[in-house]
Coordinates of C-alpha atoms and ligand atoms in Angstrom, one line a residue:
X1 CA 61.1 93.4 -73.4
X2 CA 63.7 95.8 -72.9
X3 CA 63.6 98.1 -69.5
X4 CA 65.5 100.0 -66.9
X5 CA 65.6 99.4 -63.4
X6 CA 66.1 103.1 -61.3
X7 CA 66.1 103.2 -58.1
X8 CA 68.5 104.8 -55.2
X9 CA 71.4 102.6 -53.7
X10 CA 69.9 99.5 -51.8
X11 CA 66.1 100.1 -53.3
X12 CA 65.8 96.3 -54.5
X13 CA 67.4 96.9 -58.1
X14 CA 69.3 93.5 -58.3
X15 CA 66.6 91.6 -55.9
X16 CA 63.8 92.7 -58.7
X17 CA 66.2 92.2 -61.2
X18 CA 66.6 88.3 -61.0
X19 CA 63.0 87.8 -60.6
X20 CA 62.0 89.7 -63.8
X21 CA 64.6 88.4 -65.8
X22 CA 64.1 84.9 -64.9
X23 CA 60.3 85.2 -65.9
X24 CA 60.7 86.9 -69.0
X25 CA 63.7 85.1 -70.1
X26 CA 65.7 88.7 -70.9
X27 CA 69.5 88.7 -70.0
X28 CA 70.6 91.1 -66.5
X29 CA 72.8 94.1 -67.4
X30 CA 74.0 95.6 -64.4
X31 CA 77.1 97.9 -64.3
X32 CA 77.9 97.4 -60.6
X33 CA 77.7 93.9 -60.9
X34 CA 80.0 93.9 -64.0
X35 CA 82.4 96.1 -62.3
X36 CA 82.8 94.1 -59.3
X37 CA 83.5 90.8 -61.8
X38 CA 86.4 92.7 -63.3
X39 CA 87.0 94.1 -59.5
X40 CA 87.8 90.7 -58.4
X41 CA 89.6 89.5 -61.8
X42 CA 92.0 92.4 -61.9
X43 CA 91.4 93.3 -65.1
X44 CA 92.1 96.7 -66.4
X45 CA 88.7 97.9 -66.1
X46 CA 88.5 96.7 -62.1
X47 CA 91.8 98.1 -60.9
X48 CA 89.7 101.9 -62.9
X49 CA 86.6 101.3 -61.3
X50 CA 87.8 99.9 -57.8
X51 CA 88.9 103.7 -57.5
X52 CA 85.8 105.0 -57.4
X53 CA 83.5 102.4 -56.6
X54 CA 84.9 102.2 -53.2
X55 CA 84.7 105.6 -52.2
X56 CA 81.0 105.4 -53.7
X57 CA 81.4 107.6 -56.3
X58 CA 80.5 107.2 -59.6
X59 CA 82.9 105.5 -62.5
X60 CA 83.5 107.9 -64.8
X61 CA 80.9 108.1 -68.0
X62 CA 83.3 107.0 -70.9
X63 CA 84.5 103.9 -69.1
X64 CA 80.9 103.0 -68.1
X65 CA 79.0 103.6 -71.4
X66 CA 81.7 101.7 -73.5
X67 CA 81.0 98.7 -71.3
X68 CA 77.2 98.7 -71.6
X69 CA 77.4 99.7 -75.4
X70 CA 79.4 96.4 -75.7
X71 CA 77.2 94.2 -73.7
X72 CA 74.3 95.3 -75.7
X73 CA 75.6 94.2 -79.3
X74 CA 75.8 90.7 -77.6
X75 CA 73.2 87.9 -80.0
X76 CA 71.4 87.6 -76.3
X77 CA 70.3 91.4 -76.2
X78 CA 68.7 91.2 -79.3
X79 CA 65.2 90.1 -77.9
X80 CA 65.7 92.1 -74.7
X81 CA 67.3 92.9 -71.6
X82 CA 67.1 94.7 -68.4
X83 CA 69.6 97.6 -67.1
X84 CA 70.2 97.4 -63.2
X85 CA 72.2 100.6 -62.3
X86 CA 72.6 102.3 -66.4
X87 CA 72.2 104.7 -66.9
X88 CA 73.2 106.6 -63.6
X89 CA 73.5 110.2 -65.2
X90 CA 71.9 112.2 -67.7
X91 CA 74.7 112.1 -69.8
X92 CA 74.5 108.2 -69.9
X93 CA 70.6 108.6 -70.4
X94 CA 71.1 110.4 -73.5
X95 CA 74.1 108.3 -75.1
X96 CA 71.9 105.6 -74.5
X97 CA 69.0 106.8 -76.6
X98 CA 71.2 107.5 -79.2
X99 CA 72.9 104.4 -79.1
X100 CA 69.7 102.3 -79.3
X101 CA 68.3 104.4 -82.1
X102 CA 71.5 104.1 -84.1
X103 CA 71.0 99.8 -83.9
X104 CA 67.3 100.4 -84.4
X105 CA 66.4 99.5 -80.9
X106 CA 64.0 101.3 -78.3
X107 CA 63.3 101.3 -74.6
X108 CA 59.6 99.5 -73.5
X109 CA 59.5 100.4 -70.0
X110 CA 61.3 102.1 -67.6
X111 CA 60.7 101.4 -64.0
X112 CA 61.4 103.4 -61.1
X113 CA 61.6 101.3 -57.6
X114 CA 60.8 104.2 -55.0
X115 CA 62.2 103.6 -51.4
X116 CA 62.4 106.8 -49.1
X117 CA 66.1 107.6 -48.1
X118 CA 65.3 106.5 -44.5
X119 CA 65.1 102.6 -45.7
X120 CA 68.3 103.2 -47.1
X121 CA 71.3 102.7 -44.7
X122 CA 69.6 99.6 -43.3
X123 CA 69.3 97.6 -46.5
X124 CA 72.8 98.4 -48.0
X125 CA 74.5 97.7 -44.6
X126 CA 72.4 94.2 -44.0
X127 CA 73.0 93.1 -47.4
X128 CA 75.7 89.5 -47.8
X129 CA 76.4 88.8 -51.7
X130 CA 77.8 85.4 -52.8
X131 CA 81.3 85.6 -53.0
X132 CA 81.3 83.1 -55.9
X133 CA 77.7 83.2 -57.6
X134 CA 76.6 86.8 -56.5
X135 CA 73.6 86.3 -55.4
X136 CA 71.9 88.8 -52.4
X137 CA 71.0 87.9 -49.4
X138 CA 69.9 90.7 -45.9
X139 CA 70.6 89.5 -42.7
X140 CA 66.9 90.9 -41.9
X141 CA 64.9 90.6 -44.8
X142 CA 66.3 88.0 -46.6
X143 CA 68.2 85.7 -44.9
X144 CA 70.3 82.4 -46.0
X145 CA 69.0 78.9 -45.0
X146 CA 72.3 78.3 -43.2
X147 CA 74.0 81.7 -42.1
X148 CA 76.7 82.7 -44.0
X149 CA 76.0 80.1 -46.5
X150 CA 74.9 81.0 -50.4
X151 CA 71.4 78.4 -50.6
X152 CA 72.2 78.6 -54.5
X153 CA 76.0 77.4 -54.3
X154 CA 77.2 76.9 -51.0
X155 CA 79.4 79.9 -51.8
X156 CA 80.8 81.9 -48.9
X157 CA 78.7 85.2 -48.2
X158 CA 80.5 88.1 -47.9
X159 CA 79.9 91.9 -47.0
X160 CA 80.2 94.4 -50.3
X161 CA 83.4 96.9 -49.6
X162 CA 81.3 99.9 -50.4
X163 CA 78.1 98.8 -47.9
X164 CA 79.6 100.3 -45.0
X165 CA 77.8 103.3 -43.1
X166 CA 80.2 106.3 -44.6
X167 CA 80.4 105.0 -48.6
X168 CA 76.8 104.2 -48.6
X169 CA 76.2 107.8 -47.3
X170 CA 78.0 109.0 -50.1
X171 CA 76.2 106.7 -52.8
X172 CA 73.0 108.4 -51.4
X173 CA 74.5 111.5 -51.9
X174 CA 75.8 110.8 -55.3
X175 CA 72.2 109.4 -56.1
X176 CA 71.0 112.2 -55.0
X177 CA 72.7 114.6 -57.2
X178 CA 73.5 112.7 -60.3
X179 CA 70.9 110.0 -60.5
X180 CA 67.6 111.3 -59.0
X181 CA 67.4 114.0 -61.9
X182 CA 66.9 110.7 -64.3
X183 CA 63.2 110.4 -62.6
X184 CA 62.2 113.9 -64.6
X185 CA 64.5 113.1 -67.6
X186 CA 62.2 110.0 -68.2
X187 CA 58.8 111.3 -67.3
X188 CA 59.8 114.0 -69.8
X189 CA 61.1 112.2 -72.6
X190 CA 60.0 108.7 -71.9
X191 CA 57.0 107.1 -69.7
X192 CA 57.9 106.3 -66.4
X193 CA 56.3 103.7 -64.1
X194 CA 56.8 103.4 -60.2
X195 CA 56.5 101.0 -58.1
X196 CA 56.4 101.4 -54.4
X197 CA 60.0 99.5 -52.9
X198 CA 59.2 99.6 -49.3
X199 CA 56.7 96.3 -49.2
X200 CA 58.0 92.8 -48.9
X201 CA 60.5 91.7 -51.6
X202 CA 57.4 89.3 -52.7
X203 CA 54.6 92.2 -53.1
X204 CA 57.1 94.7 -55.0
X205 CA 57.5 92.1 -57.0
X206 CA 53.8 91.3 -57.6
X207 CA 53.4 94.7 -58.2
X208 CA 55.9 95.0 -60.9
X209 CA 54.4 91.7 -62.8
X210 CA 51.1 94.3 -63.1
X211 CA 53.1 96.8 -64.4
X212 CA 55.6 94.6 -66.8
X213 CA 52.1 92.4 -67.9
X214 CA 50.3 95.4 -69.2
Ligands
AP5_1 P1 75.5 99.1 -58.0 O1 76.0 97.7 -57.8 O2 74.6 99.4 -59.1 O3 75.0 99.6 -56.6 P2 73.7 100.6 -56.2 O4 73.1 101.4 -57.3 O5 74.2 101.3 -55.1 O6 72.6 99.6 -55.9 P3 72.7 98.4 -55.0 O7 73.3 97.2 -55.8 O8 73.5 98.8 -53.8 O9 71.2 98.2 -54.6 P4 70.1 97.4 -55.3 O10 69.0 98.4 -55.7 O11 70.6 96.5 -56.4 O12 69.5 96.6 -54.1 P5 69.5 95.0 -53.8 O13 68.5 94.3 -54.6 O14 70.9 94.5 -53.7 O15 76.7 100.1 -58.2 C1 77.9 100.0 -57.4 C2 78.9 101.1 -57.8 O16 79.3 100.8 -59.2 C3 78.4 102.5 -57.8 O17 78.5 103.1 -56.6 C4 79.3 103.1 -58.9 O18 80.6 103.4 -58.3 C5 79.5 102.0 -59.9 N1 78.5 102.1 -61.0 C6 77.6 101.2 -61.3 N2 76.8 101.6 -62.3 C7 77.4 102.8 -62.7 C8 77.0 103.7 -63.7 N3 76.0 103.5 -64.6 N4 77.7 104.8 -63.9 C9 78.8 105.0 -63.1 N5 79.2 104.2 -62.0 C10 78.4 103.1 -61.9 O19 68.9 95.1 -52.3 C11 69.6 95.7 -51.2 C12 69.4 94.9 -49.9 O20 68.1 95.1 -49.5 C13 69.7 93.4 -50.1 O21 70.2 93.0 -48.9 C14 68.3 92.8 -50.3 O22 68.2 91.5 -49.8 C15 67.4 93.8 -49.5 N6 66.1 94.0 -50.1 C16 65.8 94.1 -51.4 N7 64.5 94.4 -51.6 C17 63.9 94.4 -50.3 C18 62.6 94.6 -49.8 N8 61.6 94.9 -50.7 N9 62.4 94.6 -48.5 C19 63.5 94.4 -47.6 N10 64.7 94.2 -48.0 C20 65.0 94.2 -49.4
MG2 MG1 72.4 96.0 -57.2
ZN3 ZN1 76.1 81.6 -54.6

């Protein structure tokens, strides 16, 4: 299968994302994630994207595209895979079509997550990430066994440096601007399924086995 995951800042991208891939056994592509691997490597990439990831905008498209584009010549992609967060702009949605045409290669399904902006501030702002394994945790919705604690790795959790009130406000916006037009670009060009992001992480992801099974 191959798919993208859309969905605004804090809809339940990367949550979703782990459970899908795991039971269809496709690798997870997500840019932010990527970028924050090179963030805390220091490598050329991070010290370019730190600059705008932490001001919440977005990284610009050239340095973003050429870092997908190589992931997805990688042996594991040639099954499937799932984008988290690419693409983020039109411009991105149309390099990628022409990319995947150009190795033979299509899209399956596209998948919008849909959470109203109001959900928003409380989700990115309650989220802890593993500082060493990554994994997502919400002090609310989805806590650790032991607080503070990673139950996958006993890795520290730690707060994201762009999940504070005023960056996340400007992720929204950005997603507002940039991103949000992607919903008509794919119902145009593309079929586009939606799944409702407000239930419980358990019943979105229910919902999105109906969706991915048919
Ligand atoms: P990225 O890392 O992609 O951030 P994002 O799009 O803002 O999305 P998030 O990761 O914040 O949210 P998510 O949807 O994954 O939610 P999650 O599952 O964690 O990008 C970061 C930055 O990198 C961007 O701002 C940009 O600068 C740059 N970048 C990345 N891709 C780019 C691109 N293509 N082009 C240019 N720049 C790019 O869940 C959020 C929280 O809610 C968690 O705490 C979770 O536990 C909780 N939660 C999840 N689901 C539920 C639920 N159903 N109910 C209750 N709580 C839930
Ligand atoms: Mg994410
Ligand atoms: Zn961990």
């Amino acid at each position: 299968m191959r798919m993208i995951l859309l969905g605004a800042p804090g809809a339940g991208k990367g949550t979703q994302a782990n459970l899908i891939c795991e039971k269809y056994n496709i690798p997870h592509l997500s840019t932010g994630d990527i970028f924050r691997m090179n963030i805390s490597t220091c490598t050329p990439l991070g010290v370019q994207a730190k600059k705008y990831i932490d001001k919440g905008q977005l990284v610009p498209d050239d340095l973003t595209i050429q870092v997908v584009e190589d992931r997805l010549v990688r042996e594991d992609c040639k099954d499937g895979f799932l984008l988290d967060g690419f693409p983020r702009t039109v411009f991105q949605a149309e390099e990628l079509a022409k990319f995947l045409q150009s190795i033979n290669n299509t899209l399956d399904v596209v998948l919008l997550i849909d959470v109203p902006t109001g959900f928003i501030l409380e989700r990115n702002i309650g989220r802890r990430i593993c500082s060493s394994c990554g994994s997502s945790y919400h002090i609310k919705f989805n806590p650790p066994e032991e607080l503070g604690i990673c139950d996958f790795c006993s890795g520290k959790l730690i707060q994201r440096n762009d999940d504070n009130e005023e960056t996340v406000k400007e992720r929204l916006n950005v997603y507002t601007t940039q991103t949000h037009p992607l919903i008509d670009y794919y119902k145009t060009n593309h079929f586009l399924s939606t799944v409702d992001g407000r239930d419980d992480i358990l019943t979105v992801s229910k919902n999105i086995f109906l969706i991915l099974d048919n």
